[in-house]
Amino acid sequence: MLNNKAFLGINLDLLENPKYKNLDSRAMMLYALYADRYSASMNNARLGNTAFVDDMGVFIRFTNELAAKVLHTTAKMISKFRKQLESENLIKIVREGLKGYKIYVYPVQQTPNNVELLLPWKNHTITIQKVTSDWTITSKLEFCKKLKLSSQTIDITVKSQREYTCDPNGNTSLSHSSLSHVFLNNNGLDDNARTRKENEIQPNQSNKNPYHSLPEKIKSSFVDVFGFITKPMAIELHSLISQSNEDMVNYVIASSKGHKITNAIAYIKAAITNALKRGDKCVQDMINFYNNNVKNTFIPSKNTRNSKRYMSEEEANAAITKDEEEMRKNEPEFYAKIMRIKQRTQAKKFNRPMIPIYSLGE
């Protein structure tokens, strides 16, 4: 019975090599987790994804909390095992700001030949044998003939090439597009052929970065106002240009200089969307709308320009004297009461008790 389960392998040199005799078995399991994740990062790097590559090489991110859940232990114990691995030069941990830690996984040292193996079975070491494939041109042609499909179309291109060949005699080789036009029904080979065809780099498509196809004035104005342009930003800018036009997008970018904008793409998208809803078709329409509906609302009126002005001391005293005079004429009793309060306040200032202060020795 075939078992399709996945397995997490532990390098047997961790068990056999005396160098790692003090290493906890759970630390070995943790290293196996790190090595498995490292292989995924390495595969991504080979495919051109440099998200997990820096000056020190390929690294991984694996939190102690996740490792604790996988190994059925606590994050504190994972931290202990991680220190053991680092002391044995199996991993290196580098702090990465607020993002956490980068973990660099190093290979296990091979068991010396003079050490007697504890597990000396034959598959302890792996022998790699290179063989020549029998998938030759003739076998490919025979395979296509045996399909016997009515809708089958075969386009095979054979070119002379002495350096790489499938034929042991000679000088012919099948190109990448040899089966790119085989149309099959249910066996999936047509999908594989289309995938190969799409992955081929055409001479006129060597650079597919959307940033390079942006208009120069869009790039220069965006960099001047907001900074660098990422690939997602370039895709959004292409979409906005296709919805409106190049000049309208450039006008929104240039006119936003000096404003506090946290999300440049969201701001430009909102401005273009509102302009299209209003029916604007060019930059002049946007300028007219701004002059007629937006610009005048920010001009301060003459009546409110000097609304916040403070009195000088002379003006304040003159205003108090005027109010007191009006109070004396119109409300003499209330004025007399206010005057008595002021007199008592003034008297308190001059009738404070004298507190004697003595010097030392008196």
Coordinates of C-alpha atoms in Angstrom, one line a residue:
M1 CA 0.0 0.0 0.0
L2 CA 1.4 3.4 -1.0
N3 CA 1.6 6.0 1.7
N4 CA 1.4 9.6 0.4
K5 CA 2.2 11.2 3.7
A6 CA 4.9 13.9 4.0
F7 CA 7.9 13.3 6.3
L8 CA 10.3 15.6 8.2
G9 CA 13.8 14.1 7.8
I10 CA 16.6 14.4 10.4
N11 CA 20.2 14.3 9.2
L12 CA 21.7 11.1 10.6
D13 CA 25.0 12.9 11.1
L14 CA 23.3 14.8 14.0
L15 CA 23.0 11.3 15.7
E16 CA 26.3 9.8 14.6
N17 CA 28.8 12.6 14.7
P18 CA 30.4 12.9 18.2
K19 CA 30.5 16.7 17.7
Y20 CA 26.8 16.8 18.4
K21 CA 26.7 14.3 21.3
N22 CA 25.4 17.0 23.7
L23 CA 22.7 18.2 21.4
D24 CA 19.1 17.6 22.6
S25 CA 17.0 15.5 20.3
R26 CA 14.3 18.2 20.3
A27 CA 16.9 20.6 19.1
M28 CA 17.6 18.2 16.3
M29 CA 13.9 18.3 15.4
L30 CA 14.0 22.1 15.5
Y31 CA 17.0 22.0 13.1
A32 CA 15.0 19.7 10.8
L33 CA 12.2 22.3 10.7
Y34 CA 14.6 25.1 9.9
A35 CA 16.3 23.0 7.2
D36 CA 12.9 22.2 5.6
R37 CA 12.0 25.9 5.5
Y38 CA 15.5 26.8 4.2
S39 CA 15.0 24.5 1.2
A40 CA 11.9 26.4 0.3
S41 CA 13.7 29.7 0.5
M42 CA 16.6 28.3 -1.6
N43 CA 14.1 27.1 -4.3
N44 CA 12.5 30.6 -4.4
A45 CA 16.0 32.2 -4.8
R46 CA 16.8 29.8 -7.7
L47 CA 13.5 30.9 -9.4
G48 CA 14.6 34.6 -9.1
N49 CA 12.7 35.6 -5.9
T50 CA 15.2 37.5 -3.7
A51 CA 12.8 38.2 -0.8
F52 CA 14.8 35.8 1.4
V53 CA 18.3 36.7 0.2
D54 CA 20.7 39.3 1.5
D55 CA 24.4 40.0 1.7
M56 CA 24.9 37.0 4.1
G57 CA 23.0 34.5 1.8
V58 CA 19.6 32.8 2.0
F59 CA 17.8 33.1 5.3
I60 CA 14.4 32.0 6.8
R61 CA 11.9 33.4 9.3
F62 CA 10.5 31.0 11.8
T63 CA 9.0 32.3 15.1
N64 CA 9.5 30.6 18.4
E65 CA 5.7 30.5 18.9
L66 CA 5.1 28.6 15.6
A67 CA 8.0 26.2 16.3
A68 CA 6.6 25.6 19.8
K69 CA 3.2 24.6 18.4
V70 CA 4.8 22.3 15.9
L71 CA 7.0 20.5 18.4
H72 CA 4.4 20.5 21.2
T73 CA 6.5 22.6 23.7
T74 CA 6.9 26.1 24.9
A75 CA 8.5 29.2 23.3
K76 CA 10.9 29.3 26.2
M77 CA 12.2 25.8 25.4
I78 CA 12.5 26.7 21.7
S79 CA 14.7 29.6 22.6
K80 CA 16.9 27.2 24.6
F81 CA 17.1 24.7 21.7
R82 CA 17.9 27.6 19.3
K83 CA 20.8 28.6 21.5
Q84 CA 22.1 25.0 21.4
L85 CA 22.0 25.0 17.6
E86 CA 23.7 28.4 17.4
S87 CA 26.5 27.2 19.7
E88 CA 27.1 24.3 17.4
N89 CA 27.3 26.6 14.4
L90 CA 24.2 25.0 12.8
I91 CA 22.3 28.3 12.6
K92 CA 23.0 32.0 12.9
I93 CA 20.4 34.4 14.2
V94 CA 20.4 38.1 13.3
R95 CA 17.9 40.7 14.6
E96 CA 16.0 42.5 11.9
G97 CA 14.5 45.6 13.5
L98 CA 10.8 45.2 14.4
K99 CA 10.3 42.4 11.9
G100 CA 11.8 39.7 14.1
Y101 CA 14.8 37.6 13.4
K102 CA 16.6 36.3 10.3
I103 CA 17.8 32.7 10.7
Y104 CA 20.7 31.4 8.5
V105 CA 20.8 27.6 8.3
Y106 CA 24.2 26.0 8.0
P107 CA 25.0 22.4 6.9
V108 CA 25.6 19.6 9.3
Q109 CA 29.2 18.4 9.5
Q110 CA 29.7 14.9 8.2
T111 CA 30.6 12.0 10.5
P112 CA 34.3 11.2 10.4
N113 CA 35.3 8.0 8.7
N114 CA 37.0 6.6 11.8
V115 CA 33.8 6.7 13.8
E116 CA 31.9 3.5 14.1
L117 CA 28.3 4.1 13.0
L118 CA 25.4 3.3 15.3
L119 CA 23.1 2.8 12.3
P120 CA 25.3 1.2 9.7
W121 CA 22.6 0.2 7.1
K122 CA 23.3 0.6 3.5
N123 CA 21.2 3.6 2.8
H124 CA 23.0 5.7 5.4
T125 CA 24.9 7.4 2.6
I126 CA 23.4 8.3 -0.7
T127 CA 25.2 7.5 -4.0
I128 CA 24.1 9.7 -7.0
Q129 CA 24.3 8.0 -10.3
K130 CA 24.0 10.0 -13.6
V131 CA 22.2 8.2 -16.4
T132 CA 21.5 9.2 -20.0
S133 CA 17.8 9.7 -20.7
D134 CA 16.2 7.5 -23.4
W135 CA 13.8 10.3 -24.2
T136 CA 15.3 10.8 -27.7
I137 CA 13.9 12.4 -30.8
T138 CA 12.7 9.0 -32.1
S139 CA 10.9 8.1 -28.9
K140 CA 9.2 11.5 -28.9
L141 CA 8.0 11.0 -32.5
E142 CA 6.7 7.5 -31.7
F143 CA 4.9 8.8 -28.6
C144 CA 3.1 11.5 -30.7
K145 CA 2.2 8.9 -33.4
K146 CA 0.7 6.6 -30.8
L147 CA -1.7 9.2 -29.4
K148 CA -4.0 8.7 -32.4
L149 CA -6.1 11.8 -31.8
S150 CA -8.1 13.2 -34.6
S151 CA -7.5 16.8 -33.5
Q152 CA -3.8 16.3 -33.0
T153 CA -1.4 18.7 -34.6
I154 CA 2.4 18.2 -34.2
D155 CA 4.9 20.9 -34.8
I156 CA 8.4 19.7 -34.1
T157 CA 11.5 21.9 -34.8
V158 CA 14.8 20.2 -35.1
K159 CA 18.0 22.2 -35.2
S160 CA 21.7 21.4 -35.6
Q161 CA 23.5 21.7 -32.3
R162 CA 26.6 19.7 -31.4
E163 CA 26.9 20.8 -27.8
Y164 CA 23.6 19.4 -26.5
T165 CA 22.1 16.3 -28.0
C166 CA 19.7 13.5 -27.1
D167 CA 21.0 11.3 -30.0
P168 CA 24.1 9.3 -28.9
N169 CA 25.4 9.5 -32.6
G170 CA 25.0 12.9 -33.3
N171 CA 24.2 16.3 -34.1
T172 CA 20.4 16.9 -33.7
S173 CA 18.5 18.3 -30.7
L174 CA 14.8 19.0 -30.0
S175 CA 14.0 22.6 -29.3
H176 CA 11.9 23.9 -26.3
S177 CA 8.9 24.4 -28.6
S178 CA 9.0 20.8 -30.0
L179 CA 5.7 19.9 -28.4
S180 CA 4.3 23.3 -27.9
H181 CA 1.5 22.8 -30.4
V182 CA 0.3 19.4 -29.4
F183 CA -3.4 19.7 -28.5
L184 CA -4.6 16.9 -26.2
N185 CA -7.9 16.3 -24.5
N186 CA -7.6 15.2 -21.0
N187 CA -4.0 14.2 -20.3
G188 CA -2.7 17.7 -19.4
L189 CA 0.2 17.8 -21.8
D190 CA -1.2 20.7 -23.6
D191 CA -1.3 22.8 -20.5
N192 CA 2.4 21.9 -19.9
A193 CA 3.3 22.9 -23.4
R194 CA 1.5 26.3 -23.0
T195 CA 3.3 26.8 -19.7
R196 CA 6.6 26.2 -21.4
K197 CA 5.7 28.6 -24.2
E198 CA 4.7 31.3 -21.8
N199 CA 7.8 30.9 -19.8
E200 CA 10.1 31.4 -22.8
I201 CA 11.7 34.8 -22.9
Q202 CA 11.0 36.4 -26.2
P203 CA 13.6 38.9 -27.6
N204 CA 11.2 41.8 -27.5
Q205 CA 9.9 41.0 -24.1
S206 CA 13.1 40.7 -22.1
N207 CA 12.1 43.5 -19.8
K208 CA 8.5 43.2 -18.5
N209 CA 8.8 45.6 -15.5
P210 CA 5.8 48.0 -15.8
Y211 CA 7.9 50.9 -14.4
H212 CA 10.0 51.1 -17.6
S213 CA 6.9 51.4 -19.8
L214 CA 5.5 54.4 -17.9
P215 CA 5.7 57.8 -19.6
E216 CA 8.8 59.8 -18.6
K217 CA 6.9 62.8 -17.3
I218 CA 4.8 60.5 -15.1
K219 CA 7.9 58.9 -13.7
S220 CA 9.7 62.2 -13.1
S221 CA 6.8 64.0 -11.5
F222 CA 5.9 61.0 -9.3
V223 CA 9.5 60.7 -8.1
D224 CA 9.7 64.4 -7.4
V225 CA 6.5 64.5 -5.3
F226 CA 6.2 61.1 -3.7
G227 CA 9.5 59.3 -4.1
F228 CA 10.3 55.9 -5.8
I229 CA 7.8 53.9 -7.8
T230 CA 7.3 50.2 -6.9
K231 CA 6.0 47.6 -9.3
P232 CA 2.4 47.6 -7.8
M233 CA 2.4 51.4 -8.0
A234 CA 3.5 51.2 -11.7
I235 CA 0.6 48.8 -12.5
E236 CA -1.9 51.1 -10.8
L237 CA -0.5 54.1 -12.7
H238 CA -0.9 52.2 -16.0
S239 CA -4.5 51.5 -15.1
L240 CA -5.3 55.1 -14.3
I241 CA -3.7 56.3 -17.5
S242 CA -5.8 53.8 -19.5
Q243 CA -9.0 55.0 -17.7
S244 CA -8.3 58.8 -18.3
N245 CA -5.1 59.9 -20.1
E246 CA -1.5 60.6 -19.4
D247 CA -1.9 64.4 -18.9
M248 CA -4.7 64.1 -16.4
V249 CA -2.7 61.7 -14.2
N250 CA 0.4 63.9 -14.5
Y251 CA -1.7 67.0 -13.5
V252 CA -3.0 65.2 -10.3
I253 CA 0.6 64.2 -9.3
A254 CA 2.1 67.6 -9.9
S255 CA -0.7 69.5 -8.2
S256 CA -0.4 67.4 -5.1
K257 CA 3.1 68.6 -4.3
G258 CA 3.2 70.2 -0.8
H259 CA 0.2 68.4 0.5
K260 CA 0.4 65.8 3.3
I261 CA -0.6 62.6 1.5
T262 CA -0.1 59.3 3.2
N263 CA -1.2 57.0 0.3
A264 CA -0.2 58.4 -3.1
I265 CA -1.9 55.9 -5.3
A266 CA -5.2 56.1 -3.3
Y267 CA -5.1 59.9 -3.6
I268 CA -4.4 59.9 -7.4
K269 CA -7.1 57.2 -7.9
A270 CA -9.7 59.2 -6.0
A271 CA -8.9 62.4 -7.9
I272 CA -9.1 60.7 -11.3
T273 CA -12.3 58.8 -10.4
N274 CA -14.0 62.0 -9.2
A275 CA -12.9 63.8 -12.4
L276 CA -14.3 61.1 -14.6
K277 CA -17.6 61.2 -12.6
R278 CA -17.9 64.9 -13.2
G279 CA -17.3 64.3 -16.9
D280 CA -13.8 65.9 -17.1
K281 CA -12.1 64.8 -20.3
C282 CA -8.9 66.7 -20.2
V283 CA -6.6 68.7 -17.8
Q284 CA -8.3 72.0 -18.6
D285 CA -11.6 70.6 -17.4
M286 CA -10.0 69.7 -14.1
I287 CA -8.3 73.2 -13.8
N288 CA -11.7 74.9 -14.5
F289 CA -13.4 72.8 -11.8
Y290 CA -10.6 73.7 -9.3
N291 CA -10.8 77.4 -10.1
N292 CA -14.6 77.6 -9.9
N293 CA -15.4 75.3 -6.9
V294 CA -12.3 74.7 -4.8
K295 CA -9.8 77.6 -5.0
N296 CA -12.2 80.3 -3.8
T297 CA -13.2 78.4 -0.7
F298 CA -9.7 78.7 0.7
I299 CA -9.4 82.5 0.4
P300 CA -10.0 84.2 3.8
S301 CA -12.5 87.0 3.8
K302 CA -11.6 90.5 4.7
N303 CA -13.9 90.6 7.8
T304 CA -12.3 87.6 9.4
R305 CA -8.7 88.3 8.5
N306 CA -8.0 90.3 11.7
S307 CA -10.6 88.5 14.0
K308 CA -7.9 87.2 16.3
R309 CA -6.2 90.3 17.6
Y310 CA -5.3 91.0 21.2
M311 CA -5.6 94.4 23.0
S312 CA -2.7 96.2 24.2
E313 CA -2.4 97.2 27.9
E314 CA -3.4 100.8 27.2
E315 CA -6.5 99.7 25.3
A316 CA -7.5 97.2 28.0
N317 CA -7.2 99.9 30.7
A318 CA -9.2 102.4 28.6
A319 CA -11.9 99.8 28.1
I320 CA -12.1 99.1 31.9
T321 CA -12.3 102.8 32.7
K322 CA -15.1 103.3 30.2
D323 CA -17.1 100.3 31.6
E324 CA -16.7 101.6 35.2
E325 CA -17.9 105.1 34.2
E326 CA -21.0 103.6 32.5
M327 CA -21.6 101.5 35.6
R328 CA -21.3 104.5 37.9
K329 CA -24.0 106.4 35.9
N330 CA -26.4 103.6 35.2
E331 CA -26.0 101.3 38.3
P332 CA -24.6 103.4 41.2
E333 CA -25.4 100.9 43.9
F334 CA -23.6 98.0 42.1
Y335 CA -20.8 100.4 41.3
A336 CA -20.4 101.3 44.9
K337 CA -20.3 97.6 45.9
I338 CA -17.6 96.9 43.4
M339 CA -15.5 99.8 44.6
R340 CA -15.7 98.6 48.2
I341 CA -14.5 95.2 47.1
K342 CA -11.6 96.8 45.3
Q343 CA -10.7 98.9 48.3
R344 CA -10.7 95.8 50.6
T345 CA -8.4 94.0 48.2
Q346 CA -6.0 96.9 48.1
A347 CA -6.0 97.2 51.9
K348 CA -5.1 93.5 52.2
K349 CA -2.0 94.0 50.2
F350 CA -0.7 96.7 52.6
N351 CA -2.0 95.2 55.9
R352 CA -0.3 91.9 55.8
P353 CA 1.2 90.8 59.1
M354 CA 4.9 91.3 59.5
I355 CA 6.8 88.1 60.1
P356 CA 10.1 88.7 61.9
I357 CA 13.1 87.0 60.4
Y358 CA 16.0 86.3 62.7
S359 CA 19.5 85.6 61.7
L360 CA 21.5 82.8 63.4
G361 CA 23.1 84.0 66.7
E362 CA 20.5 86.6 67.5

